[in-house]
Amino acid sequence: MALTFKANSSGNGGQQLVISAQDLPQFLIDAKTAIEAGQIEEAERLLNDPAVEALGETLENNPSQTSVMFMLALMFGKIGQTAKAEHWYRKILEIEPDPFTLYKLGRICRSTNRISESREYGRKALEAEPENTLFQISLALDNIREGQAKQGVDLLRKIVEKEPGNSDAHSKLLFHMHFLPEPDQRSLFEEHRRWGQTHAPMSLARAVHTNEPDPERKLRVAYLSPDFRIHATTYNFAPLLEAHDREAV
């Protein structure tokens, strides 16, 4: 049996990592199952210090089992224990310069506001796999966060030119074009239109609608966003709802 992990959660520019379950202790497999079921406390219980310490002693005698270290780091990251995740990713890099581990360590550095470190790990990962789109996107975002907006946007643009169907990279390009020191309004408009033509063409629109066509009817409106959480969208959304004409909407 093999366990499969998605490298990232959005877009179609990601990749998958496959680890054989035969290489893993049962408590790690159980922790993964608990996390997927949303049982974070159970996963924390399974990833207790005695179990991890015993596993660490085993790995000291067999350091080639980097897949087990990676799984351990991944699970710690999933339950928010970032320092422990970073520890195990670094242990892997002491043994081999694995590109995916470099990428994951870079993501931890980014989440803890160590952007220069993140960018350096991302650069090394991309040097090892120059055609890896996931690594390219990550490095582009680190460039932008370091204030090198043009360099990052140019890299995102190259990805989109190479993979026009990659909606995730294209969306990131649209958003980060606003970070350029001298944004071109015409270019912004044209790029947004290109996104729509590529990823949401009119051919996908419904041609038949069963709703009542009365123009005077009360509208039913739904709002869908990935940012209804700790995000500026949430903080600014309440006034919009409050301002709705309840007689019309």
XYZ file of N, CA, C and O in Angstrom, residues 36-242:
828
model
N -6.690 13.600 8.463
C -7.620 13.653 7.332
C -9.066 13.657 7.800
O -9.948 14.163 7.100
N -9.318 13.102 8.992
C -10.675 13.076 9.544
C -10.955 14.319 10.384
O -12.034 14.440 10.975
N -9.983 15.229 10.449
C -10.161 16.440 11.233
C -9.964 16.240 12.722
O -10.293 17.120 13.519
N -9.397 15.106 13.115
C -9.205 14.786 14.536
C -7.795 15.196 14.956
O -6.914 14.364 15.181
N -7.582 16.494 15.069
C -6.251 17.021 15.345
C -5.754 16.608 16.728
O -4.575 16.267 16.906
N -6.630 16.644 17.729
C -6.216 16.246 19.082
C -5.761 14.794 19.111
O -4.796 14.448 19.806
N -6.447 13.936 18.363
C -6.046 12.540 18.298
C -4.678 12.404 17.631
O -3.829 11.613 18.070
N -4.449 13.186 16.580
C -3.153 13.162 15.914
C -2.051 13.630 16.860
O -0.953 13.051 16.899
N -2.344 14.673 17.643
C -1.362 15.156 18.619
C -1.049 14.080 19.656
O 0.101 13.935 20.087
N -2.074 13.345 20.063
C -1.865 12.263 21.030
C -0.962 11.186 20.446
O -0.057 10.667 21.131
N -1.190 10.852 19.180
C -0.390 9.811 18.530
C 1.055 10.259 18.326
O 1.983 9.444 18.421
N 1.240 11.546 18.058
C 2.588 12.065 17.817
C 3.217 12.525 19.131
O 3.799 13.601 19.228
N 3.118 11.694 20.136
C 3.626 12.053 21.460
C 5.142 11.893 21.520
O 5.756 11.208 20.679
N 5.734 12.526 22.515
C 7.192 12.540 22.626
C 7.813 11.144 22.723
O 8.802 10.868 22.026
N 7.298 10.235 23.566
C 7.918 8.905 23.650
C 7.929 8.166 22.308
O 8.935 7.538 21.948
N 6.816 8.239 21.567
C 6.751 7.548 20.271
C 7.750 8.132 19.287
O 8.449 7.402 18.580
N 7.832 9.468 19.251
C 8.749 10.126 18.320
C 10.201 9.882 18.730
O 11.067 9.671 17.880
N 10.476 9.912 20.036
C 11.842 9.655 20.493
C 12.284 8.241 20.148
O 13.425 8.019 19.728
N 11.390 7.263 20.321
C 11.717 5.882 19.969
C 11.985 5.763 18.473
O 12.920 5.079 18.049
N 11.177 6.446 17.682
C 11.385 6.425 16.238
C 12.713 7.094 15.882
O 13.450 6.628 15.010
N 13.023 8.187 16.590
C 14.278 8.885 16.336
C 15.482 7.996 16.580
O 16.467 8.045 15.828
N 15.424 7.170 17.627
C 16.520 6.245 17.907
C 16.672 5.225 16.787
O 17.788 4.879 16.383
N 15.546 4.776 16.251
C 15.585 3.833 15.125
C 16.208 4.481 13.896
O 17.024 3.877 13.196
N 15.849 5.717 13.659
C 16.359 6.422 12.486
C 17.840 6.753 12.622
O 18.555 6.831 11.618
N 18.318 6.923 13.859
C 19.755 7.153 14.062
C 20.560 5.966 13.569
O 21.663 6.117 13.035
N 20.002 4.765 13.744
C 20.683 3.544 13.310
C 20.458 3.250 11.835
O 21.162 2.421 11.252
N 19.469 3.920 11.237
C 19.172 3.689 9.824
C 18.784 5.016 9.180
O 17.619 5.244 8.848
N 19.751 5.920 9.011
C 19.448 7.266 8.519
C 18.964 7.319 7.079
O 18.513 8.365 6.623
N 19.025 6.207 6.377
C 18.575 6.210 4.980
C 17.060 6.297 4.864
O 16.531 6.529 3.777
N 16.341 6.116 5.981
C 14.875 6.140 5.944
C 14.360 7.580 5.963
O 13.607 7.990 6.845
N 14.758 8.316 4.966
C 14.353 9.725 4.913
C 12.856 9.880 4.651
O 12.272 10.908 5.001
N 12.241 8.877 4.031
C 10.796 8.979 3.784
C 10.029 8.998 5.103
O 8.996 9.665 5.217
N 10.530 8.276 6.110
C 9.891 8.279 7.424
C 10.067 9.652 8.075
O 9.127 10.201 8.665
N 11.266 10.218 7.959
C 11.506 11.560 8.495
C 10.593 12.579 7.827
O 10.041 13.471 8.482
N 10.435 12.430 6.510
C 9.588 13.369 5.778
C 8.147 13.263 6.248
O 7.466 14.277 6.465
N 7.680 12.049 6.422
C 6.312 11.839 6.896
C 6.120 12.452 8.279
O 5.110 13.116 8.558
N 7.105 12.274 9.149
C 7.030 12.818 10.491
C 6.970 14.349 10.441
O 6.149 14.984 11.125
N 7.833 14.948 9.620
C 7.828 16.403 9.463
C 6.497 16.889 8.907
O 5.934 17.896 9.364
N 5.978 16.170 7.931
C 4.720 16.548 7.296
C 3.573 16.533 8.305
O 2.752 17.452 8.353
N 3.536 15.487 9.149
C 2.464 15.381 10.135
C 2.565 16.479 11.193
O 1.566 17.056 11.603
N 3.782 16.796 11.624
C 3.943 17.882 12.586
C 3.485 19.211 11.979
O 2.869 20.048 12.656
N 3.784 19.405 10.704
C 3.322 20.618 10.039
C 1.809 20.687 9.980
O 1.219 21.765 10.163
N 1.157 19.544 9.752
C -0.299 19.507 9.643
C -0.986 19.868 10.953
O -2.102 20.403 10.949
N -0.347 19.564 12.107
C -0.978 19.861 13.394
C -0.446 21.164 13.981
O -0.706 21.491 15.147
N 0.309 21.920 13.183
C 0.744 23.241 13.602
C 1.983 23.271 14.476
O 2.323 24.325 15.023
N 2.691 22.156 14.603
C 3.921 22.124 15.395
C 5.100 22.369 14.452
O 5.854 21.474 14.090
N 5.225 23.630 14.060
C 6.147 24.023 13.003
C 7.602 23.766 13.355
O 8.389 23.330 12.500
N 7.984 24.036 14.595
C 9.382 23.862 14.989
C 9.807 22.397 14.857
O 10.930 22.101 14.405
N 8.926 21.477 15.243
C 9.255 20.054 15.125
C 9.312 19.632 13.661
O 10.166 18.823 13.270
N 8.406 20.173 12.861
C 8.443 19.872 11.423
C 9.762 20.343 10.831
O 10.425 19.619 10.072
N 10.158 21.560 11.167
C 11.411 22.103 10.643
C 12.602 21.249 11.068
O 13.519 21.010 10.280
N 12.585 20.783 12.330
C 13.677 19.938 12.824
C 13.871 18.712 11.942
O 15.006 18.375 11.558
N 12.785 18.044 11.588
C 12.902 16.811 10.819
C 13.223 17.078 9.355
O 13.942 16.295 8.718
N 12.743 18.162 8.812
C 13.140 18.512 7.445
C 14.649 18.776 7.391
O 15.335 18.360 6.448
N 15.174 19.440 8.412
C 16.615 19.720 8.443
C 17.422 18.435 8.604
O 18.528 18.317 8.064
N 16.883 17.483 9.361
C 17.569 16.192 9.516
C 17.718 15.506 8.161
O 18.745 14.888 7.870
N 16.675 15.624 7.323
C 16.753 15.024 5.983
C 17.855 15.686 5.177
O 18.653 15.005 4.493
N 17.942 17.009 5.247
C 18.937 17.729 4.453
C 20.355 17.453 4.921
O 21.308 17.643 4.154
N 20.525 16.991 6.152
C 21.849 16.575 6.607
C 22.301 15.306 5.900
O 23.503 15.025 5.814
N 21.326 14.569 5.383
C 21.624 13.285 4.727
C 21.653 13.427 3.215
O 22.535 12.888 2.536
N 20.688 14.183 2.660
C 20.616 14.358 1.209
C 19.940 15.686 0.871
O 19.044 16.131 1.589
N 20.352 16.334 -0.215
C 19.759 17.618 -0.617
C 18.471 17.416 -1.416
O 18.370 17.821 -2.572
N 17.483 16.814 -0.776
C 16.234 16.488 -1.465
C 15.484 17.759 -1.865
O 15.184 18.601 -1.001
N 15.159 17.939 -3.143
C 14.503 19.176 -3.595
C 13.162 19.435 -2.926
O 12.848 20.582 -2.574
N 12.371 18.394 -2.729
C 11.047 18.599 -2.156
C 11.147 18.997 -0.688
O 10.344 19.783 -0.190
N 12.139 18.451 -0.008
C 12.372 18.851 1.379
C 12.808 20.312 1.440
O 12.390 21.062 2.327
N 13.661 20.724 0.511
C 14.055 22.131 0.430
C 12.828 23.024 0.245
O 12.708 24.078 0.882
N 11.931 22.591 -0.626
C 10.703 23.352 -0.872
C 9.866 23.461 0.402
O 9.403 24.549 0.768
N 9.653 22.337 1.095
C 8.824 22.342 2.295
C 9.463 23.173 3.407
O 8.762 23.896 4.129
N 10.777 23.103 3.532
C 11.452 23.911 4.536
C 11.321 25.393 4.196
O 11.140 26.242 5.082
N 11.380 25.699 2.909
C 11.166 27.072 2.487
C 9.781 27.565 2.843
O 9.600 28.727 3.255
N 8.779 26.706 2.708
C 7.410 27.097 3.057
C 7.295 27.404 4.551
O 6.576 28.320 4.955
N 7.999 26.626 5.381
C 7.982 26.902 6.819
C 8.630 28.249 7.104
O 8.122 29.050 7.891
N 9.752 28.508 6.446
C 10.423 29.796 6.635
C 9.514 30.946 6.219
O 9.462 31.982 6.889
N 8.786 30.764 5.127
C 7.864 31.818 4.680
C 6.769 32.042 5.709
O 6.420 33.183 6.025
N 6.224 30.957 6.264
C 5.124 31.086 7.226
C 5.582 31.711 8.536
O 4.759 32.225 9.300
N 6.880 31.672 8.802
C 7.420 32.283 10.020
C 8.175 33.576 9.702
O 9.018 34.024 10.475
N 7.857 34.146 8.523
C 8.358 35.467 8.114
C 9.882 35.520 7.961
O 10.496 36.564 8.178
N 10.474 34.402 7.561
C 11.907 34.388 7.240
C 12.032 34.287 5.717
O 12.405 33.255 5.173
N 11.676 35.368 5.061
C 11.525 35.341 3.614
C 12.858 35.104 2.903
O 12.917 34.389 1.905
N 13.927 35.705 3.404
C 15.230 35.507 2.759
C 15.639 34.043 2.807
O 16.151 33.492 1.824
N 15.405 33.388 3.954
C 15.701 31.954 4.060
C 14.811 31.162 3.123
O 15.269 30.226 2.453
N 13.541 31.506 3.097
C 12.605 30.811 2.223
C 13.054 30.894 0.774
O 13.055 29.905 0.039
N 13.452 32.083 0.370
C 13.887 32.290 -1.010
C 15.134 31.469 -1.322
O 15.258 30.905 -2.416
N 16.045 31.367 -0.362
C 17.272 30.603 -0.588
C 16.969 29.113 -0.742
O 17.508 28.439 -1.627
N 16.089 28.586 0.106
C 15.712 27.176 -0.032
C 14.968 26.949 -1.349
O 15.175 25.931 -2.020
N 14.112 27.904 -1.699
C 13.390 27.778 -2.961
C 14.308 27.804 -4.159
O 14.107 27.073 -5.134
N 15.328 28.639 -4.086
C 16.301 28.728 -5.182
C 17.046 27.405 -5.342
O 17.255 26.919 -6.459
N 17.432 26.797 -4.223
C 18.150 25.527 -4.282
C 17.253 24.417 -4.827
O 17.706 23.563 -5.600
N 15.984 24.409 -4.412
C 15.047 23.400 -4.914
C 14.887 23.535 -6.421
O 14.878 22.534 -7.155
N 14.786 24.779 -6.901
C 14.589 25.007 -8.331
C 15.854 24.692 -9.126
O 15.777 24.239 -10.267
N 17.011 24.898 -8.539
C 18.259 24.520 -9.212
C 18.304 23.018 -9.448
O 18.802 22.554 -10.474
N 17.763 22.265 -8.488
C 17.757 20.806 -8.618
C 16.724 20.337 -9.636
O 16.950 19.352 -10.349
N 15.585 21.057 -9.719
C 14.522 20.685 -10.659
C 14.032 21.956 -11.361
O 12.986 22.508 -11.008
N 14.773 22.418 -12.359
C 14.466 23.718 -12.997
C 13.098 23.792 -13.655
O 12.564 24.891 -13.829
N 12.509 22.665 -14.026
C 11.226 22.673 -14.720
C 10.050 22.446 -13.782
O 8.914 22.326 -14.246
N 10.300 22.373 -12.487
C 9.232 22.109 -11.529
C 8.388 23.364 -11.331
O 8.838 24.357 -10.759
N 7.156 23.329 -11.792
C 6.275 24.503 -11.736
C 5.989 24.926 -10.303
O 5.928 26.128 -9.996
N 5.793 23.967 -9.421
C 5.516 24.274 -8.020
C 6.659 25.084 -7.414
O 6.433 26.076 -6.713
N 7.880 24.677 -7.695
C 9.042 25.389 -7.172
C 9.163 26.773 -7.810
O 9.557 27.741 -7.156
N 8.840 26.867 -9.072
C 8.907 28.156 -9.766
C 7.927 29.153 -9.149
O 8.267 30.319 -8.902
N 6.697 28.707 -8.903
C 5.694 29.585 -8.302
C 6.140 30.034 -6.917
O 6.037 31.212 -6.557
N 6.649 29.101 -6.134
C 7.078 29.425 -4.779
C 8.188 30.473 -4.791
O 8.162 31.436 -4.012
N 9.169 30.301 -5.675
C 10.268 31.266 -5.748
C 9.759 32.626 -6.225
O 10.203 33.674 -5.736
N 8.828 32.618 -7.161
C 8.256 33.884 -7.647
C 7.607 34.652 -6.501
O 7.784 35.867 -6.361
N 6.855 33.958 -5.648
C 6.173 34.618 -4.535
C 7.179 35.141 -3.509
O 6.991 36.214 -2.931
N 8.262 34.392 -3.290
C 9.287 34.874 -2.367
C 9.986 36.110 -2.926
O 10.323 37.037 -2.181
N 10.229 36.129 -4.231
C 10.817 37.321 -4.846
C 9.940 38.547 -4.590
O 10.430 39.627 -4.241
N 8.642 38.369 -4.770
C 7.704 39.484 -4.573
C 7.696 39.928 -3.119
O 7.724 41.124 -2.826
N 7.702 38.970 -2.200
C 7.685 39.308 -0.772
C 8.979 40.014 -0.349
O 8.985 40.758 0.628
N 10.047 39.764 -1.059
C 11.312 40.446 -0.753
C 11.418 41.806 -1.430
O 12.431 42.478 -1.315
N 10.360 42.194 -2.124
C 10.368 43.500 -2.766
C 10.811 43.486 -4.216
O 10.898 44.539 -4.850
N 11.087 42.300 -4.754
C 11.497 42.177 -6.147
C 10.282 41.786 -6.983
O 10.206 40.698 -7.555
N 9.327 42.724 -7.020
C 8.042 42.430 -7.656
C 8.190 42.096 -9.135
O 7.586 41.147 -9.632
N 8.977 42.861 -9.857
C 9.111 42.634 -11.303
C 9.710 41.262 -11.579
O 9.247 40.540 -12.472
N 10.734 40.887 -10.812
C 11.357 39.587 -11.010
C 10.359 38.462 -10.759
O 10.289 37.490 -11.509
N 9.569 38.606 -9.688
C 8.579 37.584 -9.376
C 7.468 37.518 -10.398
O 7.059 36.431 -10.830
N 6.961 38.669 -10.821
C 5.885 38.703 -11.813
C 6.372 38.159 -13.150
O 5.640 37.430 -13.841
N 7.602 38.475 -13.524
C 8.150 37.955 -14.778
C 8.217 36.432 -14.755
O 7.934 35.772 -15.766
N 8.576 35.864 -13.604
C 8.637 34.407 -13.490
C 7.244 33.801 -13.579
O 7.033 32.789 -14.258
N 6.262 34.432 -12.926
C 4.883 33.940 -13.028
C 4.391 34.012 -14.468
O 3.698 33.108 -14.957
N 4.769 35.084 -15.169
C 4.342 35.231 -16.565
C 4.937 34.121 -17.441
O 4.263 33.574 -18.320
N 6.197 33.759 -17.176
C 6.831 32.677 -17.943
C 6.120 31.351 -17.700
O 5.949 30.545 -18.622
N 5.696 31.128 -16.458
C 4.973 29.894 -16.144
C 3.661 29.842 -16.920
O 3.297 28.808 -17.501
N 2.953 30.960 -16.944
C 1.665 31.016 -17.651
C 1.856 30.821 -19.152
O 1.046 30.147 -19.811
N 2.912 31.394 -19.695
C 3.179 31.212 -21.126
C 3.483 29.752 -21.434
O 3.085 29.225 -22.471
N 4.186 29.085 -20.520
C 4.545 27.680 -20.713
C 3.359 26.758 -20.455
O 3.178 25.747 -21.138
N 2.523 27.120 -19.464
C 1.377 26.293 -19.084
C 0.113 27.167 -19.066
O -0.371 27.559 -18.004
N -0.427 27.497 -20.206
C -1.588 28.389 -20.256
C -2.812 27.848 -19.531
O -3.708 28.619 -19.166
N -2.870 26.554 -19.303
C -4.010 25.980 -18.599
C -3.860 25.979 -17.092
O -4.766 25.527 -16.379
N -2.742 26.497 -16.576
C -2.499 26.504 -15.138
C -3.221 27.702 -14.514
O -2.681 28.802 -14.439
N -4.431 27.478 -14.055
C -5.254 28.573 -13.530
C -4.677 29.144 -12.244
O -4.834 30.336 -11.956
N -4.008 28.313 -11.447
C -3.432 28.791 -10.187
C -2.321 29.794 -10.461
O -2.306 30.893 -9.891
N -1.385 29.440 -11.326
C -0.294 30.359 -11.663
C -0.832 31.632 -12.307
O -0.361 32.734 -12.026
N -1.847 31.478 -13.156
C -2.413 32.633 -13.853
C -3.122 33.559 -12.851
O -3.027 34.790 -12.946
N -3.816 32.979 -11.882
C -4.481 33.788 -10.854
C -3.458 34.554 -10.023
O -3.658 35.732 -9.696
N -2.375 33.882 -9.668
C -1.318 34.544 -8.896
C -0.685 35.666 -9.712
O -0.320 36.720 -9.167
N -0.556 35.470 -11.012
C -0.021 36.530 -11.871
C -0.937 37.750 -11.827
O -0.474 38.884 -11.649
N -2.240 37.547 -11.973
C -3.189 38.661 -11.953
C -3.086 39.441 -10.650
O -3.047 40.669 -10.644
N -3.066 38.720 -9.542
C -3.049 39.377 -8.244
C -1.761 40.178 -8.043
O -1.783 41.334 -7.608
N -0.629 39.584 -8.400
C 0.645 40.208 -8.084
C 1.085 41.239 -9.121
O 2.028 41.989 -8.864
N 0.400 41.325 -10.234
C 0.674 42.421 -11.156
C 0.379 43.763 -10.499
O 0.953 44.792 -10.869
N -0.502 43.774 -9.495
C -0.821 45.002 -8.769
C 0.341 45.462 -7.895
O 0.338 46.586 -7.396
N 1.337 44.585 -7.676
C 2.479 44.930 -6.833
C 3.582 45.632 -7.621
O 4.555 46.094 -7.028
N 3.451 45.681 -8.933
C 4.477 46.325 -9.741
C 4.537 47.819 -9.425
O 3.505 48.446 -9.197
N 5.738 48.396 -9.421
C 5.859 49.820 -9.064
C 5.131 50.753 -10.026
O 4.680 51.821 -9.632
N 5.002 50.347 -11.279
C 4.294 51.168 -12.259
C 3.284 50.288 -13.006
O 3.507 49.895 -14.152
N 2.173 49.961 -12.345
C 1.195 49.062 -12.985
C 0.590 49.690 -14.233
O 0.294 50.883 -14.274
N 0.426 48.860 -15.244
C -0.152 49.294 -16.520
C -1.615 48.854 -16.535
O -1.914 47.657 -16.589
N -2.540 49.806 -16.470
C -3.960 49.480 -16.383
C -4.439 48.666 -17.584
O -5.228 47.736 -17.442
N -3.949 49.000 -18.758
C -4.350 48.272 -19.968
C -3.871 46.822 -19.898
O -4.616 45.896 -20.217
N -2.629 46.628 -19.460
C -2.095 45.270 -19.347
C -2.869 44.464 -18.316
O -3.151 43.272 -18.518
N -3.225 45.111 -17.198
C -4.023 44.435 -16.181
C -5.361 43.981 -16.748
O -5.796 42.845 -16.534
N -6.009 44.876 -17.480
C -7.314 44.548 -18.062
C -7.190 43.388 -19.058
O -7.971 42.432 -19.021
N -6.204 43.479 -19.931
C -6.039 42.454 -20.958
C -5.709 41.094 -20.339
O -6.182 40.061 -20.815
N -4.899 41.114 -19.272
C -4.532 39.842 -18.634
C -5.729 39.222 -17.936
O -5.916 38.006 -17.970
N -6.575 40.064 -17.318
C -7.797 39.542 -16.698
C -8.745 38.973 -17.751
O -9.367 37.934 -17.551
N -8.835 39.654 -18.873
C -9.693 39.156 -19.941
C -9.158 37.827 -20.483
O -9.937 36.913 -20.764
N -7.822 37.729 -20.583
C -7.237 36.473 -21.072
C -7.523 35.331 -20.103
O -7.783 34.204 -20.519
N -7.475 35.632 -18.783
C -7.793 34.606 -17.799
C -9.215 34.104 -18.011
O -9.473 32.901 -18.018
N -10.141 35.031 -18.197
C -11.533 34.646 -18.397
C -11.734 33.816 -19.654
O -12.448 32.812 -19.648
N -11.076 34.223 -20.736
C -11.218 33.488 -21.997
C -10.623 32.086 -21.901
O -11.117 31.146 -22.521
N -9.571 31.945 -21.098
C -8.890 30.649 -20.986
C -9.570 29.726 -19.990
O -9.791 28.544 -20.281
N -9.903 30.250 -18.813
C -10.357 29.397 -17.720
C -11.863 29.453 -17.472
O -12.396 28.581 -16.781
N -12.544 30.457 -17.991
C -13.993 30.549 -17.813
C -14.645 31.050 -19.098
O -15.313 32.086 -19.115
N -14.449 30.335 -20.217
C -15.003 30.791 -21.491
C -16.528 30.744 -21.500
O -17.152 30.013 -20.725
N -17.107 31.531 -22.395
C -18.557 31.580 -22.483
C -19.156 30.224 -22.826
O -20.316 29.949 -22.509
N -18.383 29.377 -23.450
C -18.889 28.054 -23.816
C -19.256 27.220 -22.593
O -20.016 26.249 -22.698
N -18.714 27.581 -21.422
C -19.036 26.848 -20.205
C -20.257 27.410 -19.488
O -20.735 26.823 -18.521
N -20.763 28.539 -19.954
C -21.919 29.157 -19.302
C -23.187 28.351 -19.575
O -23.339 27.751 -20.646
N -24.074 28.353 -18.613
C -25.351 27.660 -18.799
C -26.191 28.404 -19.830
O -26.338 29.623 -19.776
N -26.748 27.661 -20.751
C -27.563 28.272 -21.805
C -29.038 28.293 -21.441
O -29.818 29.051 -22.023
N -29.428 27.461 -20.485
C -30.825 27.373 -20.086
C -30.931 27.630 -18.592
O -30.202 27.041 -17.797
N -31.836 28.523 -18.209
C -32.032 28.850 -16.800
C -33.496 28.642 -16.444
O -34.400 29.007 -17.198
N -33.714 28.045 -15.282
C -35.096 27.721 -14.876
C -35.670 28.741 -13.913
O -36.805 28.589 -13.461
N -34.906 29.788 -13.578
C -35.427 30.774 -12.627
C -36.502 31.650 -13.281
O -36.587 31.766 -14.500
N -37.287 32.270 -12.456
C -38.359 33.161 -12.915
C -37.733 34.414 -13.542
O -36.963 35.126 -12.898
N -38.030 34.730 -14.805
C -37.388 35.867 -15.483
C -37.985 37.238 -15.144
O -37.606 38.231 -15.753
N -38.899 37.295 -14.190
C -39.520 38.567 -13.811
C -38.452 39.558 -13.327
O -37.805 39.316 -12.298
N -38.253 40.673 -14.013
C -37.207 41.627 -13.614
C -37.496 42.314 -12.284
O -36.598 42.925 -11.690
N -38.740 42.236 -11.796
C -39.100 42.891 -10.543
C -38.996 41.954 -9.336
O -39.265 42.372 -8.206
N -38.638 40.704 -9.597
C -38.605 39.754 -8.488
C -37.455 40.079 -7.526
O -36.485 40.723 -7.894
N -37.579 39.592 -6.303
C -36.514 39.762 -5.309
C -35.367 38.813 -5.643
O -35.579 37.629 -5.907
N -34.165 39.339 -5.675
C -33.005 38.540 -6.048
C -32.505 37.720 -4.869
O -32.539 38.165 -3.718
N -32.020 36.532 -5.153
C -31.334 35.719 -4.157
C -29.857 35.688 -4.554
O -29.508 35.221 -5.638
N -29.006 36.201 -3.696
C -27.582 36.335 -4.004
C -26.774 35.473 -3.042
O -27.025 35.465 -1.831
N -25.799 34.755 -3.590
C -24.879 33.964 -2.766
C -23.463 34.487 -2.965
O -23.096 34.915 -4.065
N -22.692 34.483 -1.894
C -21.296 34.903 -1.962
C -20.405 33.705 -1.657
O -20.606 33.017 -0.645
N -19.437 33.497 -2.518
C -18.512 32.376 -2.362
C -17.089 32.922 -2.374
O -16.716 33.673 -3.273
N -16.303 32.571 -1.371
C -14.927 33.061 -1.299
C -14.086 32.099 -0.473
O -14.573 31.533 0.515
N -12.815 31.913 -0.848
C -11.909 31.123 -0.005
C -11.402 31.926 1.186
O -10.654 31.408 2.013
N -11.803 33.195 1.287
C -11.244 34.091 2.290
C -12.222 34.455 3.392
O -12.021 35.443 4.098
N -13.271 33.657 3.579
C -14.161 33.867 4.712
C -13.532 33.199 5.937
O -13.981 32.152 6.414
N -12.457 33.792 6.409
C -11.676 33.259 7.535
C -10.905 34.440 8.117
O -11.443 35.536 8.151
N -9.679 34.224 8.638
C -8.885 35.346 9.150
C -8.248 36.046 7.962
O -7.124 35.740 7.556
N -8.988 36.964 7.386
C -8.559 37.593 6.139
C -9.265 38.938 6.022
O -10.348 39.141 6.564
N -8.638 39.855 5.297
C -9.221 41.190 5.140
C -10.613 41.134 4.524
O -11.477 41.972 4.839
N -10.862 40.148 3.660
C -12.182 40.017 3.046
C -13.272 39.898 4.116
O -14.333 40.523 4.023
N -13.006 39.091 5.129
C -13.983 38.884 6.192
C -14.270 40.182 6.931
O -15.429 40.529 7.206
N -13.217 40.914 7.255
C -13.382 42.133 8.039
C -14.152 43.211 7.268
O -14.795 44.071 7.877
N -14.074 43.180 5.965
C -14.730 44.212 5.154
C -16.084 43.772 4.593
O -16.737 44.545 3.887
N -16.488 42.554 4.900
C -17.665 42.009 4.250
C -18.970 42.411 4.931
O -19.998 42.593 4.268
N -18.951 42.564 6.238
C -20.184 42.872 6.968
C -20.871 44.147 6.470
O -22.099 44.151 6.276
N -20.141 45.242 6.229
C -20.832 46.455 5.727
C -21.548 46.228 4.406
O -22.603 46.824 4.164
N -20.992 45.373 3.559
C -21.652 45.093 2.283
C -23.000 44.418 2.520
O -24.020 44.798 1.917
N -23.044 43.448 3.409
C -24.301 42.760 3.711
C -25.301 43.715 4.349
O -26.494 43.703 4.034
N -24.795 44.547 5.261
C -25.680 45.479 5.967
C -26.298 46.500 5.025
O -27.396 47.009 5.268
